Amino acid sequence: MAFTDINKYLGGYASGFYKYTRPQLSVSYKGVKNNGGKIGFRGGLIGNATQYVSPDTTYNSLNMPNYILTISQNESSEPGIYVNYINSNYGIIGTPQGLTEENRVNGNLGIFDTYNKLSPPKGIGDIVASGPFEEWIIDNGLKVTGKKVNFYLEITANCPIIKLENYQYLSIDGTMKRISRETVIEDVAPSWILNSGFPSGEDVTQKYYINNTWTTEKDSVTTKKILEITTKKKSSLCLYVDENNTSEYDTRLYDLNENFTIINYIENGEGGQVPELTENMRKYTYLSKLNVVSVSVFNTNIPIFNDLNNVSNYLALVLDDADTTDFIIKNALNPDNVITQTSDTANSGISIGETPLETGYSRNVFNKMFALDFPAINEISGNIFNADTSVQSALLDGLKLYGANPMDCIIDLTYYPFDVKSVVKTTSQKNIFFGSYKMDLENDVNFLGQPRCVINMGRVIYTPVFNDFRDFEPYTQFYIYLPYIGVNKLDISNYYKKAMELQYIIDFTSGTCIAVILADNIIADSFAGTIGVKQSISSIDYNAYSQNVARNISNDVKSAVGGFFTPAVKDILNGGNLKNAAGGFLDFEANIFETNQSLNSQKITIRSNGSPSASMCMPQYAFTYCIYNKQVRPENEKDIVGLPTNKGGKVKDFNGFLKCSKVSLKSTCTVHEKKKIYELLQSGIYI
Amino acid sequence: MAFVVTFYQTSSRVNDLNKELRQLNQFGCTATDPISPEELTLMIDYGGFTFDTRSNYAYIDDFRRYYFVKYDMFEGAAFCKLTVDPLMSFKNDILNADIIAERSSSSYEPYLPDSYVKNLNISQKSVARFKNVFETGETGSHYVIRIGGK
């Protein structure tokens, strides 16, 4: 008899403070029996089962037994089919009080006895019942009357808080043919989980989309928790960890889009299959080996690594070796990207994150701002400069308030390199007022509800290279390139082993921006720039704008030519053609490093981008880069001359080489000998 | 003054606090002139016993001190110069001495600068890119117009 290992989890479990889901397992078989008589089969589930206290009290009800196995005869059109439990062993764990004759008749073969064991109620996740789930066998159990009967057999599991371990379906004997393609786990309604440290959901900062939940598994040693979570935002991944922990961790990343394949497994921080970057690695299950199952921290964006060392480094950062009841994952350690020299998977579009930064409110009643796409602005321009003089006449009437130059009514027109509608609350309309003149439009214009916005550019984590003093200046230098702002040097100590979050605050009134860099959610740096590209409406605008740009270039950009730009960029700064410059800009990142071959003579120039329009040709994403020297450290240094320390104690507290800066010796030796001992200790001895 | 000298062979480092010793032989000596327990010279030509030229270390129990041994041979006699090894001689005192360690093999602080690490004139770099990008195409970007009017 063949066994089919379905290797799936049955039921679902959700702890803590997020919504409970109730997946259901079901498999169907179809049988045909000719000429009446009895048919039989051996089937069911074998393995171990464990039932947990559900977070949803509905399913802990004393009045509600939890069926885990049901045989039904749906779609049977012929009379006379009934289930006869001759030679049957019923699958059940716990005590069998729940298995009544009525249940047997109804085909409910396996029932968890939850009645007695829930009094007094236990905590969420506690084991209610556990034990082997036996094979059930029905030999000649189905008596069929009639000459030809089609019937169906469904085996369903309907207990939401069950984990079946190492269980298998026995294949159905005889004429039964499996008709469901595979074990079906019922789609559960998506629900939201709240990122909060409290069961009540207070202190919520973000909410995540949960697609399905899986079971927990408890034994006397460890608890494993499997949870699949995706966030609603594209490319957002989730990382979770339990509130309490031991010093041991098994961490696994699953790719659920590929049949629940383990794509990375790390046991106690060692080993593991390193995943390759794939498009569908957007959804993960993160499994940890912990004692307590309550979820305390959710983070988006599990990093994707392409190097095992980076995996180890990351885990060393996020997993604390010490036993602690505090959160063991630092909240902010959720980088979006690979910390290597290879590029990340392609990203497009601006993803707006919820931000800790305040967005202030102001509204100007004498003028209004609208976000428009190109067709809309083109339509407005066409209307103003329409050959129909009646339109212009009406427009001029509406603009009398603006005196000699009616174009002063258009106070500002600025281009922004992002979808304004997606970052600011807008109201769509099909007309716009110029003074008191109402211009009807075919295209939508979007009234801006706020004069500024915040754009979350993502997170990266600064991963130390050496894990010692060389990770800091002057041995390592840390820079950030910010679109529309430029290259700036950062103090590496502000970001060491911390998550960097970059947010752009953009002022639509002036077109300026401030890039705020947070280190573990604390503002560490900010830099200002100009992101809005002013569009000239009149010659006055043009002159003012061009002079401003020219001044910026003169003051800032040209000073950087020697150290930074490619010859092509220098070319355009010196009046060359744009085509050459474009090629040069493509080499931007590479050129940074070519010009900084040595920290000993590093030439990185801190400068602003000057013109926002020119900045549009530069990289449109921010990136950090560390530059550090290669070094030679003697392999036997530690044994021969030790490593630096400044610890105090007695000589006997140390082993191996010891060199002392200060010595206090009490001895009966002579003064000369004492002096010699001092000299030896200060030059180094071996203990 | 009579005393006994025990000669050893050792391959330990001079600045080893604990030296590994292999005993060779012992001689009874008598001093005819004043001697210092820190440094003394012996002439060994005694009763047919021959000085073992492998000797490079010694111990004199009367002085409770260990010595480094340097010798000269002359007409079958060995002239040994013994210089005190204060590390072995006062080992227990030293082990209990209070110190501030500057360098150690067993207890160290990786974030203290280390002068033994030498820079090569070759730099390396690592890059981390923030995920989101600005869009400069016609789609995904917007104009913002500010207009006077109600």
mmCIF file of N, CA and C in Angstrom, chain A residues 337 340-341 350 367-368 370 372 409 411-412 414-419 435 456 468-469 496 509 596-598 620 622 624 626 628-632 637-638 641-645 647 649-650 652 655 657 659 661-662 664 667 670 672-673 684 686, chain B residues 15-17 38 65 90 93-114 116 118-137 140-149:
data_model
loop_
_atom_site.group_PDB
_atom_site.id
_atom_site.type_symbol
_atom_site.label_atom_id
_atom_site.label_comp_id
_atom_site.label_asym_id
_atom_site.label_seq_id
_atom_site.Cartn_x
_atom_site.Cartn_y
_atom_site.Cartn_z
ATOM 1 N N ASN A 337 17.902 46.035 1.416
ATOM 2 C CA ASN A 337 18.806 45.687 0.347
ATOM 3 C C ASN A 337 19.970 44.829 0.757
ATOM 4 N N THR A 340 26.077 44.489 -0.394
ATOM 5 C CA THR A 340 27.232 44.028 -1.144
ATOM 6 C C THR A 340 27.454 45.009 -2.270
ATOM 7 N N GLN A 341 28.416 44.685 -3.059
ATOM 8 C CA GLN A 341 28.675 45.573 -4.176
ATOM 9 C C GLN A 341 27.792 45.241 -5.364
ATOM 10 N N ILE A 350 7.977 54.774 -6.390
ATOM 11 C CA ILE A 350 8.202 55.247 -5.049
ATOM 12 C C ILE A 350 7.245 54.527 -4.131
ATOM 13 N N ASN A 367 -4.121 81.274 -2.865
ATOM 14 C CA ASN A 367 -3.699 80.529 -4.041
ATOM 15 C C ASN A 367 -3.726 79.051 -3.717
ATOM 16 N N LYS A 368 -3.689 78.267 -4.759
ATOM 17 C CA LYS A 368 -3.810 76.833 -4.564
ATOM 18 C C LYS A 368 -2.764 76.107 -5.384
ATOM 19 N N PHE A 370 -1.810 72.506 -7.399
ATOM 20 C CA PHE A 370 -2.373 71.329 -8.044
ATOM 21 C C PHE A 370 -1.239 70.478 -8.599
ATOM 22 N N LEU A 372 -0.315 67.954 -11.547
ATOM 23 C CA LEU A 372 -0.800 67.679 -12.893
ATOM 24 C C LEU A 372 0.195 66.792 -13.615
ATOM 25 N N CYS A 409 -0.377 85.570 -12.231
ATOM 26 C CA CYS A 409 -1.357 84.701 -11.571
ATOM 27 C C CYS A 409 -0.786 83.306 -11.368
ATOM 28 N N ILE A 411 1.796 81.523 -10.085
ATOM 29 C CA ILE A 411 2.841 81.868 -9.128
ATOM 30 C C ILE A 411 4.043 80.946 -9.273
ATOM 31 N N ASP A 412 3.778 79.711 -9.592
ATOM 32 C CA ASP A 412 4.899 78.780 -9.613
ATOM 33 C C ASP A 412 4.502 77.545 -10.409
ATOM 34 N N THR A 414 6.417 73.806 -11.059
ATOM 35 C CA THR A 414 7.608 73.012 -10.714
ATOM 36 C C THR A 414 7.379 71.553 -11.079
ATOM 37 N N TYR A 415 8.428 70.944 -11.581
ATOM 38 C CA TYR A 415 8.370 69.522 -11.926
ATOM 39 C C TYR A 415 8.998 68.704 -10.800
ATOM 40 N N TYR A 416 8.344 67.627 -10.430
ATOM 41 C CA TYR A 416 8.871 66.754 -9.374
ATOM 42 C C TYR A 416 9.020 65.331 -9.903
ATOM 43 N N PRO A 417 10.107 64.705 -9.601
ATOM 44 C CA PRO A 417 10.374 63.371 -10.163
ATOM 45 C C PRO A 417 9.722 62.242 -9.378
ATOM 46 N N PHE A 418 8.492 62.413 -9.047
ATOM 47 C CA PHE A 418 7.766 61.325 -8.394
ATOM 48 C C PHE A 418 6.272 61.582 -8.549
ATOM 49 N N ASP A 419 5.518 60.581 -8.270
ATOM 50 C CA ASP A 419 4.076 60.664 -8.395
ATOM 51 C C ASP A 419 3.524 61.414 -7.183
ATOM 52 N N GLY A 435 -7.327 83.381 -11.063
ATOM 53 C CA GLY A 435 -7.996 84.542 -10.492
ATOM 54 C C GLY A 435 -9.455 84.191 -10.275
ATOM 55 N N ASN A 456 9.527 57.920 1.938
ATOM 56 C CA ASN A 456 10.444 56.963 2.553
ATOM 57 C C ASN A 456 11.230 56.264 1.452
ATOM 58 N N ASP A 468 35.951 45.405 14.257
ATOM 59 C CA ASP A 468 36.918 45.909 15.222
ATOM 60 C C ASP A 468 37.167 47.381 14.931
ATOM 61 N N PHE A 469 38.264 47.904 15.470
ATOM 62 C CA PHE A 469 38.518 49.341 15.366
ATOM 63 C C PHE A 469 38.614 49.815 13.931
ATOM 64 N N TYR A 496 26.757 52.678 13.119
ATOM 65 C CA TYR A 496 27.406 51.377 13.289
ATOM 66 C C TYR A 496 26.402 50.346 13.802
ATOM 67 N N THR A 509 6.137 74.209 -1.939
ATOM 68 C CA THR A 509 6.129 75.655 -2.106
ATOM 69 C C THR A 509 7.443 76.143 -2.692
ATOM 70 N N ASN A 596 38.999 57.210 -5.775
ATOM 71 C CA ASN A 596 39.289 57.074 -4.356
ATOM 72 C C ASN A 596 39.970 55.748 -4.091
ATOM 73 N N GLN A 597 41.054 55.543 -4.759
ATOM 74 C CA GLN A 597 41.724 54.271 -4.628
ATOM 75 C C GLN A 597 42.364 54.103 -3.254
ATOM 76 N N SER A 598 42.624 55.145 -2.610
ATOM 77 C CA SER A 598 43.295 55.013 -1.320
ATOM 78 C C SER A 598 42.739 56.019 -0.336
ATOM 79 N N GLN A 620 18.970 58.078 -9.505
ATOM 80 C CA GLN A 620 17.736 58.514 -8.863
ATOM 81 C C GLN A 620 17.452 57.758 -7.561
ATOM 82 N N ALA A 622 19.234 56.621 -3.695
ATOM 83 C CA ALA A 622 20.306 56.935 -2.747
ATOM 84 C C ALA A 622 21.102 55.671 -2.462
ATOM 85 N N THR A 624 24.625 54.285 0.012
ATOM 86 C CA THR A 624 25.759 54.547 0.893
ATOM 87 C C THR A 624 26.938 53.727 0.405
ATOM 88 N N CYS A 626 30.968 52.539 1.776
ATOM 89 C CA CYS A 626 32.094 52.562 2.701
ATOM 90 C C CYS A 626 33.363 52.393 1.896
ATOM 91 N N TYR A 628 37.296 51.526 2.606
ATOM 92 C CA TYR A 628 38.224 51.147 3.660
ATOM 93 C C TYR A 628 39.484 50.553 3.039
ATOM 94 N N ASN A 629 40.551 50.708 3.736
ATOM 95 C CA ASN A 629 41.815 50.188 3.243
ATOM 96 C C ASN A 629 41.938 48.706 3.520
ATOM 97 N N LYS A 630 42.584 48.049 2.597
ATOM 98 C CA LYS A 630 43.024 46.689 2.907
ATOM 99 C C LYS A 630 44.158 46.781 3.906
ATOM 100 N N GLN A 631 44.196 45.809 4.764
ATOM 101 C CA GLN A 631 45.213 45.849 5.787
ATOM 102 C C GLN A 631 45.896 44.510 5.944
ATOM 103 N N VAL A 632 47.043 44.558 6.538
ATOM 104 C CA VAL A 632 47.757 43.332 6.876
ATOM 105 C C VAL A 632 47.787 43.225 8.383
ATOM 106 N N GLU A 637 49.670 37.422 15.459
ATOM 107 C CA GLU A 637 49.799 38.589 16.329
ATOM 108 C C GLU A 637 49.264 38.324 17.724
ATOM 109 N N LYS A 638 48.122 37.716 17.755
ATOM 110 C CA LYS A 638 47.480 37.497 19.052
ATOM 111 C C LYS A 638 48.343 36.639 19.967
ATOM 112 N N VAL A 641 52.192 38.854 20.386
ATOM 113 C CA VAL A 641 52.206 40.160 21.065
ATOM 114 C C VAL A 641 50.838 40.522 21.617
ATOM 115 N N GLY A 642 49.863 39.621 21.537
ATOM 116 C CA GLY A 642 48.542 39.911 22.070
ATOM 117 C C GLY A 642 47.828 40.977 21.273
ATOM 118 N N LEU A 643 46.628 41.307 21.714
ATOM 119 C CA LEU A 643 45.845 42.360 21.087
ATOM 120 C C LEU A 643 45.576 43.454 22.117
ATOM 121 N N PRO A 644 45.290 44.638 21.636
ATOM 122 C CA PRO A 644 45.121 45.749 22.581
ATOM 123 C C PRO A 644 44.007 45.503 23.588
ATOM 124 N N THR A 645 44.270 45.924 24.771
ATOM 125 C CA THR A 645 43.259 45.857 25.814
ATOM 126 C C THR A 645 43.582 46.974 26.805
ATOM 127 N N LYS A 647 42.356 46.419 30.120
ATOM 128 C CA LYS A 647 41.678 45.846 31.266
ATOM 129 C C LYS A 647 42.620 45.735 32.453
ATOM 130 N N GLY A 649 43.476 44.089 36.395
ATOM 131 C CA GLY A 649 43.310 42.846 37.128
ATOM 132 C C GLY A 649 44.645 42.368 37.662
ATOM 133 N N LYS A 650 44.685 41.118 37.984
ATOM 134 C CA LYS A 650 45.933 40.526 38.422
ATOM 135 C C LYS A 650 46.540 39.748 37.261
ATOM 136 N N LYS A 652 47.478 36.850 37.119
ATOM 137 C CA LYS A 652 46.941 35.498 36.991
ATOM 138 C C LYS A 652 45.584 35.477 36.271
ATOM 139 N N ASN A 655 46.109 35.014 30.312
ATOM 140 C CA ASN A 655 46.863 33.880 29.784
ATOM 141 C C ASN A 655 47.590 34.311 28.528
ATOM 142 N N PHE A 657 50.253 35.860 26.085
ATOM 143 C CA PHE A 657 51.082 37.059 26.161
ATOM 144 C C PHE A 657 50.383 38.137 26.974
ATOM 145 N N LYS A 659 51.202 42.193 28.198
ATOM 146 C CA LYS A 659 52.036 43.389 28.295
ATOM 147 C C LYS A 659 51.282 44.393 29.153
ATOM 148 N N SER A 661 50.775 48.097 31.152
ATOM 149 C CA SER A 661 51.120 49.513 31.167
ATOM 150 C C SER A 661 51.427 49.976 32.582
ATOM 151 N N LYS A 662 50.787 49.393 33.538
ATOM 152 C CA LYS A 662 51.049 49.735 34.942
ATOM 153 C C LYS A 662 51.134 48.455 35.761
ATOM 154 N N SER A 664 51.710 46.983 39.865
ATOM 155 C CA SER A 664 51.855 47.178 41.311
ATOM 156 C C SER A 664 52.224 45.821 41.903
ATOM 157 N N SER A 667 56.547 42.140 46.724
ATOM 158 C CA SER A 667 57.410 40.963 46.697
ATOM 159 C C SER A 667 58.593 41.175 47.630
ATOM 160 N N THR A 670 64.632 41.888 45.657
ATOM 161 C CA THR A 670 65.419 43.109 45.832
ATOM 162 C C THR A 670 64.861 44.215 44.930
ATOM 163 N N HIS A 672 66.465 45.860 42.757
ATOM 164 C CA HIS A 672 66.935 45.653 41.402
ATOM 165 C C HIS A 672 66.077 44.605 40.681
ATOM 166 N N GLU A 673 65.754 43.549 41.404
ATOM 167 C CA GLU A 673 64.910 42.512 40.812
ATOM 168 C C GLU A 673 63.502 43.043 40.522
ATOM 169 N N GLY A 684 56.456 42.764 28.134
ATOM 170 C CA GLY A 684 55.631 41.616 27.764
ATOM 171 C C GLY A 684 56.195 40.302 28.230
ATOM 172 N N TYR A 686 55.052 35.914 28.886
ATOM 173 C CA TYR A 686 54.121 34.847 28.525
ATOM 174 C C TYR A 686 53.740 34.082 29.776
ATOM 175 N N ASN B 15 61.213 35.324 28.597
ATOM 176 C CA ASN B 15 60.147 36.026 29.306
ATOM 177 C C ASN B 15 58.930 35.132 29.578
ATOM 178 N N ASP B 16 59.140 33.839 29.598
ATOM 179 C CA ASP B 16 58.089 32.934 30.081
ATOM 180 C C ASP B 16 58.027 32.979 31.590
ATOM 181 N N LEU B 17 56.837 33.149 32.089
ATOM 182 C CA LEU B 17 56.701 33.149 33.543
ATOM 183 C C LEU B 17 56.875 31.731 34.084
ATOM 184 N N GLU B 38 71.808 37.710 43.293
ATOM 185 C CA GLU B 38 71.280 38.091 41.985
ATOM 186 C C GLU B 38 72.209 37.658 40.859
ATOM 187 N N ARG B 65 66.056 31.149 44.354
ATOM 188 C CA ARG B 65 66.036 31.865 43.075
ATOM 189 C C ARG B 65 66.434 30.934 41.918
ATOM 190 N N PHE B 90 60.124 34.727 41.446
ATOM 191 C CA PHE B 90 59.060 35.389 42.217
ATOM 192 C C PHE B 90 57.710 35.244 41.495
ATOM 193 N N ASP B 93 54.465 35.940 43.436
ATOM 194 C CA ASP B 93 54.276 37.372 43.696
ATOM 195 C C ASP B 93 53.773 38.070 42.424
ATOM 196 N N ILE B 94 54.380 37.670 41.312
ATOM 197 C CA ILE B 94 54.005 38.313 40.041
ATOM 198 C C ILE B 94 52.564 37.958 39.660
ATOM 199 N N LEU B 95 52.207 36.706 39.841
ATOM 200 C CA LEU B 95 50.839 36.312 39.478
ATOM 201 C C LEU B 95 49.800 37.099 40.268
ATOM 202 N N ASN B 96 50.162 37.508 41.464
ATOM 203 C CA ASN B 96 49.213 38.252 42.294
ATOM 204 C C ASN B 96 49.395 39.760 42.197
ATOM 205 N N ALA B 97 50.287 40.183 41.312
ATOM 206 C CA ALA B 97 50.498 41.625 41.153
ATOM 207 C C ALA B 97 49.298 42.260 40.446
ATOM 208 N N ASP B 98 48.955 43.441 40.890
ATOM 209 C CA ASP B 98 47.896 44.200 40.215
ATOM 210 C C ASP B 98 48.492 44.927 39.024
ATOM 211 N N ILE B 99 47.811 44.779 37.907
ATOM 212 C CA ILE B 99 48.359 45.400 36.689
ATOM 213 C C ILE B 99 47.229 46.008 35.857
ATOM 214 N N ILE B 100 47.606 46.874 34.955
ATOM 215 C CA ILE B 100 46.705 47.302 33.869
ATOM 216 C C ILE B 100 47.310 46.767 32.588
ATOM 217 N N ALA B 101 46.575 45.927 31.918
ATOM 218 C CA ALA B 101 47.115 45.263 30.734
ATOM 219 C C ALA B 101 47.031 46.189 29.531
ATOM 220 N N GLU B 102 48.074 46.175 28.770
ATOM 221 C CA GLU B 102 48.094 46.965 27.530
ATOM 222 C C GLU B 102 47.789 46.075 26.324
ATOM 223 N N ARG B 103 48.380 44.891 26.325
ATOM 224 C CA ARG B 103 48.093 43.911 25.278
ATOM 225 C C ARG B 103 47.973 42.542 25.934
ATOM 226 N N SER B 104 47.095 41.736 25.402
ATOM 227 C CA SER B 104 46.903 40.420 25.991
ATOM 228 C C SER B 104 46.418 39.452 24.925
ATOM 229 N N SER B 105 46.808 38.196 25.088
ATOM 230 C CA SER B 105 46.305 37.161 24.185
ATOM 231 C C SER B 105 44.945 36.653 24.610
ATOM 232 N N SER B 106 44.622 36.843 25.865
ATOM 233 C CA SER B 106 43.413 36.197 26.380
ATOM 234 C C SER B 106 42.252 37.161 26.595
ATOM 235 N N SER B 107 42.536 38.382 26.843
ATOM 236 C CA SER B 107 41.460 39.339 27.122
ATOM 237 C C SER B 107 41.784 40.637 26.417
ATOM 238 N N TYR B 108 41.022 40.907 25.367
ATOM 239 C CA TYR B 108 41.378 42.068 24.554
ATOM 240 C C TYR B 108 40.116 42.781 24.093
ATOM 241 N N GLU B 109 40.320 43.961 23.607
ATOM 242 C CA GLU B 109 39.216 44.806 23.164
ATOM 243 C C GLU B 109 39.409 45.117 21.681
ATOM 244 N N PRO B 110 38.572 44.512 20.820
ATOM 245 C CA PRO B 110 38.804 44.655 19.379
ATOM 246 C C PRO B 110 38.629 46.079 18.863
ATOM 247 N N TYR B 111 37.980 46.919 19.627
ATOM 248 C CA TYR B 111 37.740 48.271 19.117
ATOM 249 C C TYR B 111 38.818 49.264 19.534
ATOM 250 N N LEU B 112 39.866 48.779 20.184
ATOM 251 C CA LEU B 112 41.010 49.643 20.445
ATOM 252 C C LEU B 112 41.948 49.583 19.247
ATOM 253 N N PRO B 113 42.440 50.693 18.806
ATOM 254 C CA PRO B 113 43.366 50.684 17.669
ATOM 255 C C PRO B 113 44.588 49.829 17.959
ATOM 256 N N ASP B 114 45.053 49.175 16.919
ATOM 257 C CA ASP B 114 46.160 48.236 17.059
ATOM 258 C C ASP B 114 47.265 48.647 16.100
ATOM 259 N N TYR B 116 49.849 47.185 15.277
ATOM 260 C CA TYR B 116 50.445 46.118 14.486
ATOM 261 C C TYR B 116 49.708 45.896 13.173
ATOM 262 N N LYS B 118 48.809 47.078 9.704
ATOM 263 C CA LYS B 118 49.368 48.036 8.762
ATOM 264 C C LYS B 118 48.458 48.179 7.542
ATOM 265 N N ASN B 119 48.262 49.402 7.139
ATOM 266 C CA ASN B 119 47.432 49.666 5.970
ATOM 267 C C ASN B 119 48.171 49.366 4.681
ATOM 268 N N LEU B 120 47.472 48.722 3.766
ATOM 269 C CA LEU B 120 47.967 48.637 2.403
ATOM 270 C C LEU B 120 47.423 49.836 1.643
ATOM 271 N N ASN B 121 48.091 50.182 0.619
ATOM 272 C CA ASN B 121 47.629 51.333 -0.151
ATOM 273 C C ASN B 121 46.599 50.896 -1.180
ATOM 274 N N ILE B 122 45.699 50.039 -0.753
ATOM 275 C CA ILE B 122 44.636 49.541 -1.629
ATOM 276 C C ILE B 122 43.326 49.721 -0.882
ATOM 277 N N SER B 123 42.371 50.357 -1.492
ATOM 278 C CA SER B 123 41.094 50.555 -0.821
ATOM 279 C C SER B 123 40.050 49.610 -1.384
ATOM 280 N N GLN B 124 39.092 49.315 -0.572
ATOM 281 C CA GLN B 124 37.944 48.529 -0.994
ATOM 282 C C GLN B 124 36.691 49.301 -0.633
ATOM 283 N N LYS B 125 35.591 48.861 -1.157
ATOM 284 C CA LYS B 125 34.358 49.590 -0.877
ATOM 285 C C LYS B 125 33.188 48.613 -0.828
ATOM 286 N N SER B 126 32.200 49.007 -0.128
ATOM 287 C CA SER B 126 30.941 48.270 -0.140
ATOM 288 C C SER B 126 29.813 49.279 -0.315
ATOM 289 N N VAL B 127 28.831 48.858 -1.039
ATOM 290 C CA VAL B 127 27.739 49.770 -1.386
ATOM 291 C C VAL B 127 26.421 49.197 -0.892
ATOM 292 N N ALA B 128 25.608 50.023 -0.340
ATOM 293 C CA ALA B 128 24.255 49.619 0.026
ATOM 294 C C ALA B 128 23.290 50.624 -0.594
ATOM 295 N N ARG B 129 22.349 50.095 -1.298
ATOM 296 C CA ARG B 129 21.455 50.980 -2.046
ATOM 297 C C ARG B 129 20.087 51.029 -1.381
ATOM 298 N N PHE B 130 19.556 52.211 -1.245
ATOM 299 C CA PHE B 130 18.187 52.344 -0.769
ATOM 300 C C PHE B 130 17.238 51.940 -1.894
ATOM 301 N N LYS B 131 16.158 51.341 -1.503
ATOM 302 C CA LYS B 131 15.318 50.657 -2.472
ATOM 303 C C LYS B 131 14.607 51.603 -3.443
ATOM 304 N N ASN B 132 14.017 52.611 -2.895
ATOM 305 C CA ASN B 132 13.107 53.399 -3.724
ATOM 306 C C ASN B 132 13.860 54.373 -4.617
ATOM 307 N N VAL B 133 13.277 54.607 -5.751
ATOM 308 C CA VAL B 133 13.925 55.479 -6.730
ATOM 309 C C VAL B 133 12.956 56.577 -7.147
ATOM 310 N N PHE B 134 13.507 57.700 -7.500
ATOM 311 C CA PHE B 134 12.699 58.740 -8.110
ATOM 312 C C PHE B 134 12.516 58.412 -9.583
ATOM 313 N N GLU B 135 11.442 58.927 -10.136
ATOM 314 C CA GLU B 135 11.130 58.657 -11.540
ATOM 315 C C GLU B 135 11.218 59.962 -12.313
ATOM 316 N N THR B 136 11.970 59.910 -13.380
ATOM 317 C CA THR B 136 12.100 61.130 -14.167
ATOM 318 C C THR B 136 11.389 61.043 -15.509
ATOM 319 N N GLY B 137 10.669 59.963 -15.723
ATOM 320 C CA GLY B 137 9.934 59.858 -16.971
ATOM 321 C C GLY B 137 8.616 60.612 -16.916
ATOM 322 N N GLY B 140 4.816 58.655 -13.680
ATOM 323 C CA GLY B 140 5.455 58.544 -12.374
ATOM 324 C C GLY B 140 6.014 59.842 -11.868
ATOM 325 N N SER B 141 5.851 60.917 -12.623
ATOM 326 C CA SER B 141 6.284 62.228 -12.146
ATOM 327 C C SER B 141 5.153 63.230 -12.374
ATOM 328 N N HIS B 142 5.266 64.353 -11.731
ATOM 329 C CA HIS B 142 4.187 65.326 -11.783
ATOM 330 C C HIS B 142 4.720 66.755 -11.814
ATOM 331 N N TYR B 143 3.883 67.619 -12.370
ATOM 332 C CA TYR B 143 4.093 69.044 -12.205
ATOM 333 C C TYR B 143 3.218 69.509 -11.046
ATOM 334 N N VAL B 144 3.719 70.495 -10.350
ATOM 335 C CA VAL B 144 2.888 71.140 -9.342
ATOM 336 C C VAL B 144 2.791 72.612 -9.714
ATOM 337 N N ILE B 145 1.577 73.047 -9.891
ATOM 338 C CA ILE B 145 1.357 74.439 -10.280
ATOM 339 C C ILE B 145 0.671 75.160 -9.138
ATOM 340 N N ARG B 146 1.133 76.347 -8.859
ATOM 341 C CA ARG B 146 0.491 77.183 -7.827
ATOM 342 C C ARG B 146 -0.138 78.366 -8.540
ATOM 343 N N ILE B 147 -1.397 78.510 -8.356
ATOM 344 C CA ILE B 147 -2.150 79.519 -9.094
ATOM 345 C C ILE B 147 -2.896 80.408 -8.123
ATOM 346 N N GLY B 148 -2.863 81.711 -8.392
ATOM 347 C CA GLY B 148 -3.647 82.646 -7.593
ATOM 348 C C GLY B 148 -5.115 82.492 -7.920
ATOM 349 N N GLY B 149 -5.907 82.465 -6.943
ATOM 350 C CA GLY B 149 -7.333 82.323 -7.193
ATOM 351 C C GLY B 149 -7.980 81.514 -6.109
#
